[in-house]
Tab-separated table of N, CA, C and O in Angstrom:
chain	number	residue	atom	x	y	z
A	162	MET	N	104.287	84.195	49.134
A	162	MET	CA	104.551	83.324	50.332
A	162	MET	C	104.491	84.945	51.728
A	162	MET	O	105.364	85.310	50.959
A	163	ALA	N	103.589	84.820	53.065
A	163	ALA	CA	103.959	86.338	53.878
A	163	ALA	C	105.046	85.620	55.462
A	163	ALA	O	104.702	85.150	55.715
A	164	THR	N	105.842	86.791	55.021
A	164	THR	CA	107.040	86.286	56.427
A	164	THR	C	105.977	87.466	56.975
A	164	THR	O	105.684	88.087	57.266
A	165	LYS	N	106.019	86.797	58.655
A	165	LYS	CA	105.956	87.633	60.244
A	165	LYS	C	107.196	87.835	60.429
A	165	LYS	O	108.209	87.206	60.844
A	166	MET	N	107.659	88.854	60.527
A	166	MET	CA	108.656	90.276	61.387
A	166	MET	C	108.358	89.806	62.444
A	166	MET	O	107.108	90.636	63.242
A	167	VAL	N	109.459	89.003	64.223
A	167	VAL	CA	108.710	89.695	65.538
A	167	VAL	C	109.421	90.972	65.652
A	167	VAL	O	110.832	90.729	66.202
A	168	ILE	N	108.602	91.390	65.928
A	168	ILE	CA	109.371	92.615	67.012
A	168	ILE	C	109.610	93.423	67.866
A	168	ILE	O	109.949	94.132	68.476
A	169	GLN	N	109.028	92.392	68.540
A	169	GLN	CA	108.667	92.607	70.560
A	169	GLN	C	109.329	91.153	71.020
A	169	GLN	O	108.247	90.482	70.655
A	170	GLN	N	110.488	91.010	71.821
A	170	GLN	CA	109.840	89.744	72.519
A	170	GLN	C	109.372	89.606	73.603
A	170	GLN	O	108.753	91.111	74.306
A	171	PRO	N	109.906	88.154	74.264
A	171	PRO	CA	108.508	88.338	75.123
A	171	PRO	C	109.082	88.712	76.188
A	171	PRO	O	109.584	89.460	76.630
A	172	LYS	N	108.534	89.204	77.479
A	172	LYS	CA	108.612	89.702	78.679
A	172	LYS	C	108.894	88.929	79.579
A	172	LYS	O	108.418	88.127	79.928
A	173	PRO	N	110.080	89.442	80.250
A	173	PRO	CA	110.570	88.260	81.427
A	173	PRO	C	108.753	88.640	82.538
A	173	PRO	O	108.410	89.582	82.754
A	174	LEU	N	108.811	87.291	83.293
A	174	LEU	CA	107.953	86.716	84.243
A	174	LEU	C	108.446	87.610	85.515
A	174	LEU	O	110.034	87.039	85.485
A	175	VAL	N	108.102	88.135	86.638
A	175	VAL	CA	108.328	89.010	87.726
A	175	VAL	C	107.654	88.719	88.527
A	175	VAL	O	105.922	88.376	88.329
A	176	VAL	N	107.523	87.831	89.940
A	176	VAL	CA	107.066	87.911	90.859
A	176	VAL	C	107.696	88.656	91.756
A	176	VAL	O	109.089	88.481	91.678
A	177	ALA	N	106.601	89.669	92.859
A	177	ALA	CA	107.441	89.972	93.482
A	177	ALA	C	107.011	89.493	94.849
A	177	ALA	O	105.492	88.519	94.653
A	178	PRO	N	107.227	89.876	95.783
A	178	PRO	CA	106.410	88.910	97.095
A	178	PRO	C	105.394	89.514	97.495
A	178	PRO	O	105.341	90.671	98.005
A	179	GLY	N	104.094	89.112	97.739
A	179	GLY	CA	102.831	89.152	98.561
A	179	GLY	C	102.780	88.575	99.373
A	179	GLY	O	101.279	87.827	99.777
A	180	SER	N	103.709	88.367	100.000
A	180	SER	CA	102.590	86.962	101.795
A	180	SER	C	102.103	88.133	102.701
A	180	SER	O	102.166	89.024	102.515
A	181	ASP	N	101.230	87.726	103.351
A	181	ASP	CA	101.203	88.422	103.996
A	181	ASP	C	102.279	88.006	105.861
A	181	ASP	O	101.579	88.253	106.843
A	182	GLN	N	103.471	87.263	105.653
A	182	GLN	CA	104.272	87.732	107.062
A	182	GLN	C	105.348	87.968	105.896
A	182	GLN	O	106.288	89.012	104.934
A	183	TRP	N	106.231	88.670	107.035
A	183	TRP	CA	107.296	88.812	106.592
A	183	TRP	C	109.171	88.320	105.634
A	183	TRP	O	108.212	86.689	106.572
A	184	SER	N	108.990	88.646	105.263
A	184	SER	CA	110.128	88.199	104.718
A	184	SER	C	111.325	87.568	105.020
A	184	SER	O	111.669	86.332	104.572
A	185	THR	N	111.967	88.548	105.657
A	185	THR	CA	113.104	87.731	107.315
A	185	THR	C	112.290	87.707	108.187
A	185	THR	O	111.394	87.885	108.496
A	186	SER	N	113.927	86.886	109.238
A	186	SER	CA	113.009	86.760	110.908
A	186	SER	C	113.444	87.836	111.517
A	186	SER	O	114.454	88.819	110.976
A	187	ILE	N	113.169	87.991	112.503
A	187	ILE	CA	114.045	89.403	113.398
A	187	ILE	C	116.333	89.415	113.049
A	187	ILE	O	116.548	90.802	113.125
A	188	CYS	N	116.015	88.303	113.372
A	188	CYS	CA	117.583	88.386	113.104
A	188	CYS	C	118.613	88.291	112.202
A	188	CYS	O	119.234	88.053	112.517
A	189	GLU	N	117.437	87.700	110.820
A	189	GLU	CA	118.420	87.415	109.979
A	189	GLU	C	118.939	88.665	109.094
A	189	GLU	O	118.618	89.813	108.762
A	190	CYS	N	120.044	88.085	108.266
A	190	CYS	CA	120.824	89.190	108.030
A	190	CYS	C	121.802	88.956	106.139
A	190	CYS	O	122.495	88.023	106.259
A	191	ASP	N	121.017	89.766	105.713
A	191	ASP	CA	120.643	89.730	104.184
A	191	ASP	C	122.269	89.789	104.191
A	191	ASP	O	122.797	89.155	102.881
A	192	THR	N	122.887	91.064	104.190
A	192	THR	CA	123.214	92.066	104.041
A	192	THR	C	124.449	92.114	105.161
A	192	THR	O	124.428	92.660	106.199
A	193	VAL	N	126.130	92.203	105.428
A	193	VAL	CA	126.932	92.483	105.780
A	193	VAL	C	127.302	93.951	105.984
A	193	VAL	O	126.618	93.955	107.156
A	194	ASN	N	126.834	94.918	105.179
A	194	ASN	CA	126.697	95.970	105.419
A	194	ASN	C	125.820	96.619	105.463
A	194	ASN	O	126.242	97.885	106.784
A	195	ASP	N	123.954	96.031	105.629
A	195	ASP	CA	123.564	96.688	105.932
A	195	ASP	C	123.088	96.388	108.011
A	195	ASP	O	122.948	96.884	108.381
A	196	CYS	N	124.014	95.237	108.372
A	196	CYS	CA	124.011	94.629	109.779
A	196	CYS	C	125.077	95.514	110.460
A	196	CYS	O	124.331	96.315	111.216
A	197	CYS	N	125.699	96.236	109.648
A	197	CYS	CA	127.532	96.383	110.761
A	197	CYS	C	126.529	98.198	110.201
A	197	CYS	O	127.361	99.103	111.331
A	198	PHE	N	126.402	98.570	109.045
A	198	PHE	CA	125.870	100.219	109.276
A	198	PHE	C	124.689	100.416	110.368
A	198	PHE	O	124.755	101.108	110.850
A	199	ALA	N	123.238	99.233	110.758
A	199	ALA	CA	123.153	99.513	112.210
A	199	ALA	C	123.570	99.582	112.862
A	199	ALA	O	122.935	100.326	113.843
A	200	LEU	N	124.471	98.708	113.704
A	200	LEU	CA	124.743	98.601	114.152
A	200	LEU	C	126.086	99.609	114.920
A	200	LEU	O	125.789	100.288	115.542
A	201	TRP	N	127.393	100.156	113.561
A	201	TRP	CA	127.633	101.048	113.861
A	201	TRP	C	127.089	102.782	113.924
A	201	TRP	O	127.340	103.575	114.744
A	202	CYS	N	126.270	102.717	113.675
A	202	CYS	CA	125.814	103.964	113.161
A	202	CYS	C	124.666	103.469	112.606
A	202	CYS	O	123.485	104.343	112.285
A	203	PHE	N	123.572	103.016	114.028
A	203	PHE	CA	122.290	103.191	113.901
A	203	PHE	C	121.367	104.182	113.893
A	203	PHE	O	119.847	104.053	113.012
A	204	PRO	N	121.097	105.514	114.555
A	204	PRO	CA	120.673	106.490	113.891
A	204	PRO	C	120.828	106.878	112.237
A	204	PRO	O	119.278	107.306	111.783
A	205	CYS	N	121.904	106.816	111.899
A	205	CYS	CA	121.530	107.217	110.006
A	205	CYS	C	121.329	106.194	109.503
A	205	CYS	O	120.172	107.008	108.727
A	206	PHE	N	121.129	104.558	109.946
A	206	PHE	CA	120.598	103.998	109.179
A	206	PHE	C	119.398	104.026	109.508
A	206	PHE	O	118.523	104.003	108.175
A	207	ALA	N	118.496	104.345	110.518
A	207	ALA	CA	117.094	104.220	111.036
A	207	ALA	C	116.591	105.098	109.669
A	207	ALA	O	115.562	105.226	110.099
A	208	CYS	N	117.747	106.892	109.856
A	208	CYS	CA	116.808	108.019	109.288
A	208	CYS	C	116.235	107.252	108.189
A	208	CYS	O	116.104	108.030	107.057
A	209	ILE	N	118.253	107.180	107.080
A	209	ILE	CA	117.492	106.481	105.515
A	209	ILE	C	116.287	105.281	105.136
A	209	ILE	O	115.723	105.530	104.669
A	210	THR	N	116.297	104.531	106.595
A	210	THR	CA	115.461	103.698	106.220
A	210	THR	C	113.687	104.222	105.874
A	210	THR	O	113.475	104.248	105.643
A	211	ALA	N	113.208	105.195	107.113
A	211	ALA	CA	112.681	105.780	107.519
A	211	ALA	C	112.052	107.046	106.148
A	211	ALA	O	111.095	106.711	105.245
A	212	ARG	N	113.084	107.570	105.250
A	212	ARG	CA	112.919	108.196	104.107
A	212	ARG	C	112.841	107.189	103.247
A	212	ARG	O	112.511	107.649	102.114
A	213	ASP	N	113.433	106.185	102.799
A	213	ASP	CA	112.960	105.090	101.701
A	213	ASP	C	111.331	104.808	102.225
A	213	ASP	O	110.890	103.900	100.743
A	214	HIS	N	110.847	104.845	103.337
A	214	HIS	CA	109.765	103.802	103.871
A	214	HIS	C	109.255	105.472	102.874
A	214	HIS	O	107.607	105.251	102.825
A	215	GLY	N	109.165	106.577	102.698
A	215	GLY	CA	108.224	107.727	102.271
A	215	GLY	C	108.044	108.786	103.743
A	215	GLY	O	106.882	110.160	103.497
A	216	GLU	N	108.799	108.316	104.865
A	216	GLU	CA	108.591	109.440	106.292
A	216	GLU	C	110.080	110.592	105.960
A	216	GLU	O	110.481	110.598	105.286
A	217	CYS	N	110.131	110.855	106.452
A	217	CYS	CA	110.417	112.359	107.304
A	217	CYS	C	111.567	111.333	107.256
A	217	CYS	O	112.045	110.536	107.971
A	218	LEU	N	113.471	112.118	106.945
A	218	LEU	CA	114.628	111.823	107.425
A	218	LEU	C	115.015	111.144	108.453
A	218	LEU	O	115.305	110.723	109.247
A	219	CYS	N	114.150	112.113	109.367
A	219	CYS	CA	114.364	113.371	111.177
A	219	CYS	C	114.016	111.989	111.584
A	219	CYS	O	113.875	112.508	113.151
A	220	LEU	N	112.291	111.781	111.108
A	220	LEU	CA	111.927	110.762	112.762
A	220	LEU	C	111.833	109.635	113.731
A	220	LEU	O	111.980	110.536	114.232
A	221	PRO	N	113.146	109.082	112.634
A	221	PRO	CA	112.819	108.191	114.004
A	221	PRO	C	114.162	108.734	115.075
A	221	PRO	O	114.036	108.340	116.404
A	222	LEU	N	114.999	110.101	115.230
A	222	LEU	CA	116.215	110.780	116.128
A	222	LEU	C	114.661	110.679	117.682
A	222	LEU	O	114.851	111.465	118.464
A	223	LEU	N	113.449	110.716	117.332
A	223	LEU	CA	112.067	111.185	118.362
A	223	LEU	C	112.427	109.939	119.294
A	223	LEU	O	111.651	110.200	120.409
A	224	ASP	N	113.066	108.978	118.891
A	224	ASP	CA	112.964	107.544	119.540
A	224	ASP	C	113.982	107.400	120.385
A	224	ASP	O	113.492	106.879	122.170
A	225	ALA	N	114.884	108.443	120.630
A	225	ALA	CA	115.378	108.697	122.184
A	225	ALA	C	115.063	109.466	123.442
A	225	ALA	O	115.142	109.343	124.827
A	226	PHE	N	113.537	110.647	123.061
A	226	PHE	CA	112.850	110.514	124.045
A	226	PHE	C	111.879	109.996	124.681
A	226	PHE	O	110.930	110.598	125.426
A	227	GLY	N	111.623	109.063	124.937
A	227	GLY	CA	110.982	108.122	125.026
A	227	GLY	C	110.848	106.455	125.701
A	227	GLY	O	111.751	106.659	125.175
A	228	LEU	N	110.451	105.562	127.076
A	228	LEU	CA	110.771	104.380	127.009
A	228	LEU	C	110.316	103.841	125.436
A	228	LEU	O	111.195	102.727	126.135
A	229	ILE	N	109.602	103.495	125.210
A	229	ILE	CA	108.860	102.594	124.578
A	229	ILE	C	108.990	103.489	122.634
A	229	ILE	O	108.483	105.345	122.705
A	230	PRO	N	110.140	103.492	121.913
A	230	PRO	CA	110.449	104.140	120.722
A	230	PRO	C	109.139	104.299	119.570
A	230	PRO	O	109.011	103.231	119.238
A	231	PRO	N	108.764	105.031	119.696
A	231	PRO	CA	107.341	104.871	118.642
A	231	PRO	C	107.355	105.371	117.510
A	231	PRO	O	106.359	104.424	117.107
A	232	ILE	N	108.256	105.634	117.709
A	232	ILE	CA	108.626	105.703	116.138
A	232	ILE	C	108.445	104.209	115.318
A	232	ILE	O	108.659	104.309	113.946
A	233	THR	N	109.852	103.264	115.761
A	233	THR	CA	110.669	102.418	115.759
A	233	THR	C	108.962	101.043	115.463
A	233	THR	O	108.310	100.913	114.402
A	234	MET	N	108.585	101.624	116.348
A	234	MET	CA	107.033	100.837	116.180
A	234	MET	C	105.760	101.278	115.629
A	234	MET	O	105.617	100.612	114.549
A	235	SER	N	105.729	103.090	115.438
A	235	SER	CA	105.331	102.870	113.953
A	235	SER	C	105.549	102.386	112.600
A	235	SER	O	104.922	102.127	111.638
A	236	MET	N	106.802	102.791	112.873
A	236	MET	CA	107.188	102.113	111.771
A	236	MET	C	107.140	100.659	111.037
A	236	MET	O	106.754	100.549	109.942
A	237	ARG	N	107.091	100.062	112.416
A	237	ARG	CA	106.959	98.621	111.477
A	237	ARG	C	105.130	98.160	110.998
A	237	ARG	O	104.992	97.650	110.357
A	238	VAL	N	104.606	98.906	112.195
A	238	VAL	CA	102.925	98.754	111.912
A	238	VAL	C	102.649	99.520	111.071
A	238	VAL	O	101.916	98.709	109.869
A	239	SER	N	103.805	100.728	109.932
A	239	SER	CA	103.395	100.795	108.737
A	239	SER	C	103.235	100.325	107.515
A	239	SER	O	102.293	100.133	106.658
A	240	VAL	N	104.586	99.462	107.849
A	240	VAL	CA	104.826	98.553	106.586
A	240	VAL	C	104.655	97.634	107.085
A	240	VAL	O	104.326	97.016	105.599
A	241	ARG	N	104.056	97.588	108.393
A	241	ARG	CA	102.796	95.917	107.956
A	241	ARG	C	101.590	96.318	106.760
A	241	ARG	O	101.046	95.213	106.602
A	242	ARG	N	101.591	97.318	107.541
A	242	ARG	CA	99.689	97.694	106.474
A	242	ARG	C	100.078	97.773	105.550
A	242	ARG	O	99.385	97.161	104.298
A	243	THR	N	101.730	98.786	104.759
A	243	THR	CA	101.025	99.152	103.950
A	243	THR	C	101.181	97.706	102.785
A	243	THR	O	101.238	97.441	102.076
A	244	TYR	N	102.250	96.414	103.554
A	244	TYR	CA	102.260	94.974	102.460
A	244	TYR	C	101.292	93.623	102.811
A	244	TYR	O	101.792	92.945	102.305
A	245	GLY	N	100.789	94.706	103.526
A	245	GLY	CA	99.790	93.809	104.439
A	245	GLY	C	100.358	92.392	104.791
A	245	GLY	O	99.641	91.408	105.301
A	246	ILE	N	101.212	92.844	106.349
A	246	ILE	CA	101.604	91.440	106.837
A	246	ILE	C	100.901	91.518	108.294
A	246	ILE	O	100.904	92.453	108.937
A	247	GLU	N	100.845	89.492	107.987
A	247	GLU	CA	99.755	89.268	109.132
A	247	GLU	C	100.747	89.374	111.068
A	247	GLU	O	101.706	88.584	110.543
A	248	ASP	N	100.880	90.790	111.605
A	248	ASP	CA	101.170	89.586	112.745
A	248	ASP	C	100.895	90.683	114.143
A	248	ASP	O	99.282	91.192	113.522
A	249	SER	N	101.377	91.272	114.852
A	249	SER	CA	100.565	92.243	116.310
A	249	SER	C	101.223	92.646	116.759
A	249	SER	O	101.945	93.182	116.394
A	250	LEU	N	100.588	94.340	117.410
A	250	LEU	CA	100.490	95.605	118.059
A	250	LEU	C	101.933	94.275	119.432
A	250	LEU	O	102.615	95.388	119.204
A	251	CYS	N	101.642	94.189	120.044
A	251	CYS	CA	102.422	93.469	120.914
A	251	CYS	C	104.226	92.944	120.226
A	251	CYS	O	104.593	93.281	120.650
A	252	ASN	N	103.793	92.275	118.889
A	252	ASN	CA	105.508	92.086	118.678
A	252	ASN	C	106.329	93.241	118.596
A	252	ASN	O	107.467	92.852	118.702
A	253	ASP	N	105.166	94.198	117.741
A	253	ASP	CA	106.006	95.955	116.867
A	253	ASP	C	106.578	95.696	118.469
A	253	ASP	O	107.601	96.890	118.562
A	254	CYS	N	105.643	96.278	118.994
A	254	CYS	CA	106.275	96.631	121.169
A	254	CYS	C	107.137	96.233	121.237
A	254	CYS	O	108.413	96.811	122.107
A	255	VAL	N	107.652	94.897	121.313
A	255	VAL	CA	108.990	94.099	122.295
A	255	VAL	C	110.184	94.447	120.933
A	255	VAL	O	111.481	94.568	121.996
A	256	TYR	N	109.650	94.123	120.138
A	256	TYR	CA	110.402	94.384	119.002
A	256	TYR	C	111.332	95.452	119.186
A	256	TYR	O	112.663	96.053	118.668
A	257	ALA	N	110.035	97.032	119.168
A	257	ALA	CA	110.794	98.081	119.302
A	257	ALA	C	111.262	98.646	119.884
A	257	ALA	O	112.648	98.648	120.469
A	258	CYS	N	110.989	97.814	121.533
A	258	CYS	CA	111.986	98.419	123.219
A	258	CYS	C	112.993	97.510	122.712
A	258	CYS	O	114.243	98.069	123.440
A	259	CYS	N	112.896	96.363	122.876
A	259	CYS	CA	114.306	95.357	122.875
A	259	CYS	C	115.186	94.565	122.050
A	259	CYS	O	116.140	94.543	121.959
A	260	CYS	N	114.624	95.485	120.137
A	260	CYS	CA	115.791	94.693	119.413
A	260	CYS	C	115.323	96.093	118.392
A	260	CYS	O	115.554	95.479	117.471
A	261	GLY	N	116.146	97.145	118.698
A	261	GLY	CA	115.994	98.417	117.733
A	261	GLY	C	116.371	98.014	116.435
A	261	GLY	O	115.735	97.680	115.573
A	262	PRO	N	117.977	98.147	116.843
A	262	PRO	CA	119.325	97.626	114.988
A	262	PRO	C	117.841	96.628	114.483
A	262	PRO	O	117.943	97.043	113.443
A	263	CYS	N	117.721	95.715	114.849
A	263	CYS	CA	116.940	94.890	114.466
A	263	CYS	C	115.812	94.885	113.815
A	263	CYS	O	115.749	93.994	112.742
A	264	SER	N	114.339	95.615	114.424
A	264	SER	CA	113.236	95.267	114.078
A	264	SER	C	113.903	96.526	112.709
A	264	SER	O	113.336	96.084	111.440
A	265	TRP	N	114.795	97.853	113.412
A	265	TRP	CA	114.851	98.179	111.668
A	265	TRP	C	115.457	98.234	110.206
A	265	TRP	O	115.555	98.128	109.706
A	266	CYS	N	116.849	96.334	110.710
A	266	CYS	CA	117.283	96.092	109.104
A	266	CYS	C	116.061	94.786	108.981
A	266	CYS	O	115.840	94.931	107.706
A	267	GLN	N	115.221	94.613	109.928
A	267	GLN	CA	114.054	94.055	109.429
A	267	GLN	C	113.573	94.558	108.133
A	267	GLN	O	113.041	94.062	107.359
A	268	ILE	N	112.776	95.934	108.715
A	268	ILE	CA	111.845	97.060	107.361
A	268	ILE	C	112.423	97.236	106.652
A	268	ILE	O	112.341	97.113	105.312
A	269	ARG	N	114.127	97.446	107.072
A	269	ARG	CA	114.802	97.490	105.503
A	269	ARG	C	114.719	96.168	104.682
A	269	ARG	O	114.790	97.133	103.520
A	270	ARG	N	114.948	94.993	105.091
A	270	ARG	CA	114.933	94.012	103.848
A	270	ARG	C	113.499	93.849	103.626
A	270	ARG	O	113.788	93.207	102.391
A	271	GLU	N	112.557	94.205	104.584
A	271	GLU	CA	111.179	94.311	103.776
A	271	GLU	C	111.100	95.103	102.976
A	271	GLU	O	110.770	94.808	101.158
A	272	LEU	N	111.564	96.147	103.036
A	272	LEU	CA	111.030	97.236	102.721
A	272	LEU	C	111.977	97.055	101.020
A	272	LEU	O	112.034	97.196	99.845
A	273	LYS	N	113.281	96.701	100.923
A	273	LYS	CA	114.767	95.921	99.283
A	273	LYS	C	113.135	94.911	98.750
A	273	LYS	O	113.224	94.447	97.380
A	274	ALA	N	112.697	93.746	99.633
A	274	ALA	CA	112.349	92.457	98.741
A	274	ALA	C	110.747	93.078	98.452
A	274	ALA	O	110.445	92.098	97.312
A	275	ARG	N	110.393	93.709	98.751
A	275	ARG	CA	109.020	94.411	98.492
A	275	ARG	C	109.367	95.424	96.601
A	275	ARG	O	107.980	96.124	95.808
A	276	HIS	N	110.318	95.960	96.918
A	276	HIS	CA	109.740	96.800	96.004
A	276	HIS	C	111.255	96.595	95.137
A	276	HIS	O	111.242	97.651	93.599
A	277	HIS	N	111.765	95.554	95.258
A	277	HIS	CA	112.887	95.130	93.830
A	277	HIS	C	112.620	93.409	93.239
A	277	HIS	O	113.446	92.576	94.048
A	278	PRO	N	111.563	93.249	93.087
A	278	PRO	CA	111.318	91.422	92.263
A	278	PRO	C	111.918	90.955	92.309
A	278	PRO	O	113.170	91.046	91.318
A	279	VAL	N	112.414	89.693	92.002
A	279	VAL	CA	112.996	88.896	91.939
A	279	VAL	C	112.188	88.682	90.094
A	279	VAL	O	111.498	88.368	89.679
A	280	THR	N	113.480	88.556	88.738
A	280	THR	CA	113.086	88.144	87.460
A	280	THR	C	113.357	86.956	87.986
A	280	THR	O	114.334	85.998	87.647
A	281	LEU	N	112.752	85.560	87.368
A	281	LEU	CA	112.807	84.787	86.362
A	281	LEU	C	113.359	84.054	85.735
A	281	LEU	O	113.829	82.975	85.611
A	282	PHE	N	112.817	84.950	84.328
A	282	PHE	CA	113.206	84.586	83.534
A	282	PHE	C	114.347	85.429	82.356
A	282	PHE	O	113.011	86.890	82.559
A	283	HIS	N	115.463	85.662	81.561
A	283	HIS	CA	115.945	86.693	81.693
A	283	HIS	C	116.229	85.613	80.252
A	283	HIS	O	116.916	85.024	80.225
A	284	ASN	N	115.803	86.861	78.719
A	284	ASN	CA	116.086	86.368	77.710
A	284	ASN	C	117.538	86.986	77.344
A	284	ASN	O	117.399	88.360	77.162
A	285	ARG	N	118.630	86.634	76.645
A	285	ARG	CA	119.716	86.924	76.668
A	285	ARG	C	119.648	87.295	74.774
A	285	ARG	O	118.692	86.525	74.279
A	286	ALA	N	120.007	87.564	74.295
A	286	ALA	CA	119.987	88.365	73.068
A	286	ALA	C	121.396	87.313	72.354
A	286	ALA	O	122.529	87.452	73.066
A	287	LYS	N	121.352	87.497	71.291
A	287	LYS	CA	121.699	86.094	71.107
A	287	LYS	C	122.352	87.243	69.581
A	287	LYS	O	121.962	87.723	68.716
């Protein structure tokens, strides 16, 4: 009688967000650290978030030279297009002008949600 030996354990099921909506609202705060960092050192927070999205580290610093922050608006549009999020350019403009730090926090949360999938099943070794 032959016995079968299991060489490979089953892989965990991973579900990545694939929604066509933002994973969080504009004023939602998932970690106090990110919210405080955005509030107290907004330029650094925006630059790090831009870098994590693959853009130039210092790109958000150009927002200081315009009435409508073009970089904040562009980053929102870029994140929306990258992840297929349905929203309007008008909303992007309003959020960029009126809620800059909150907008960057939402972008940061979205990057985290889309790059760090949730593991639903974890097989513990016994």
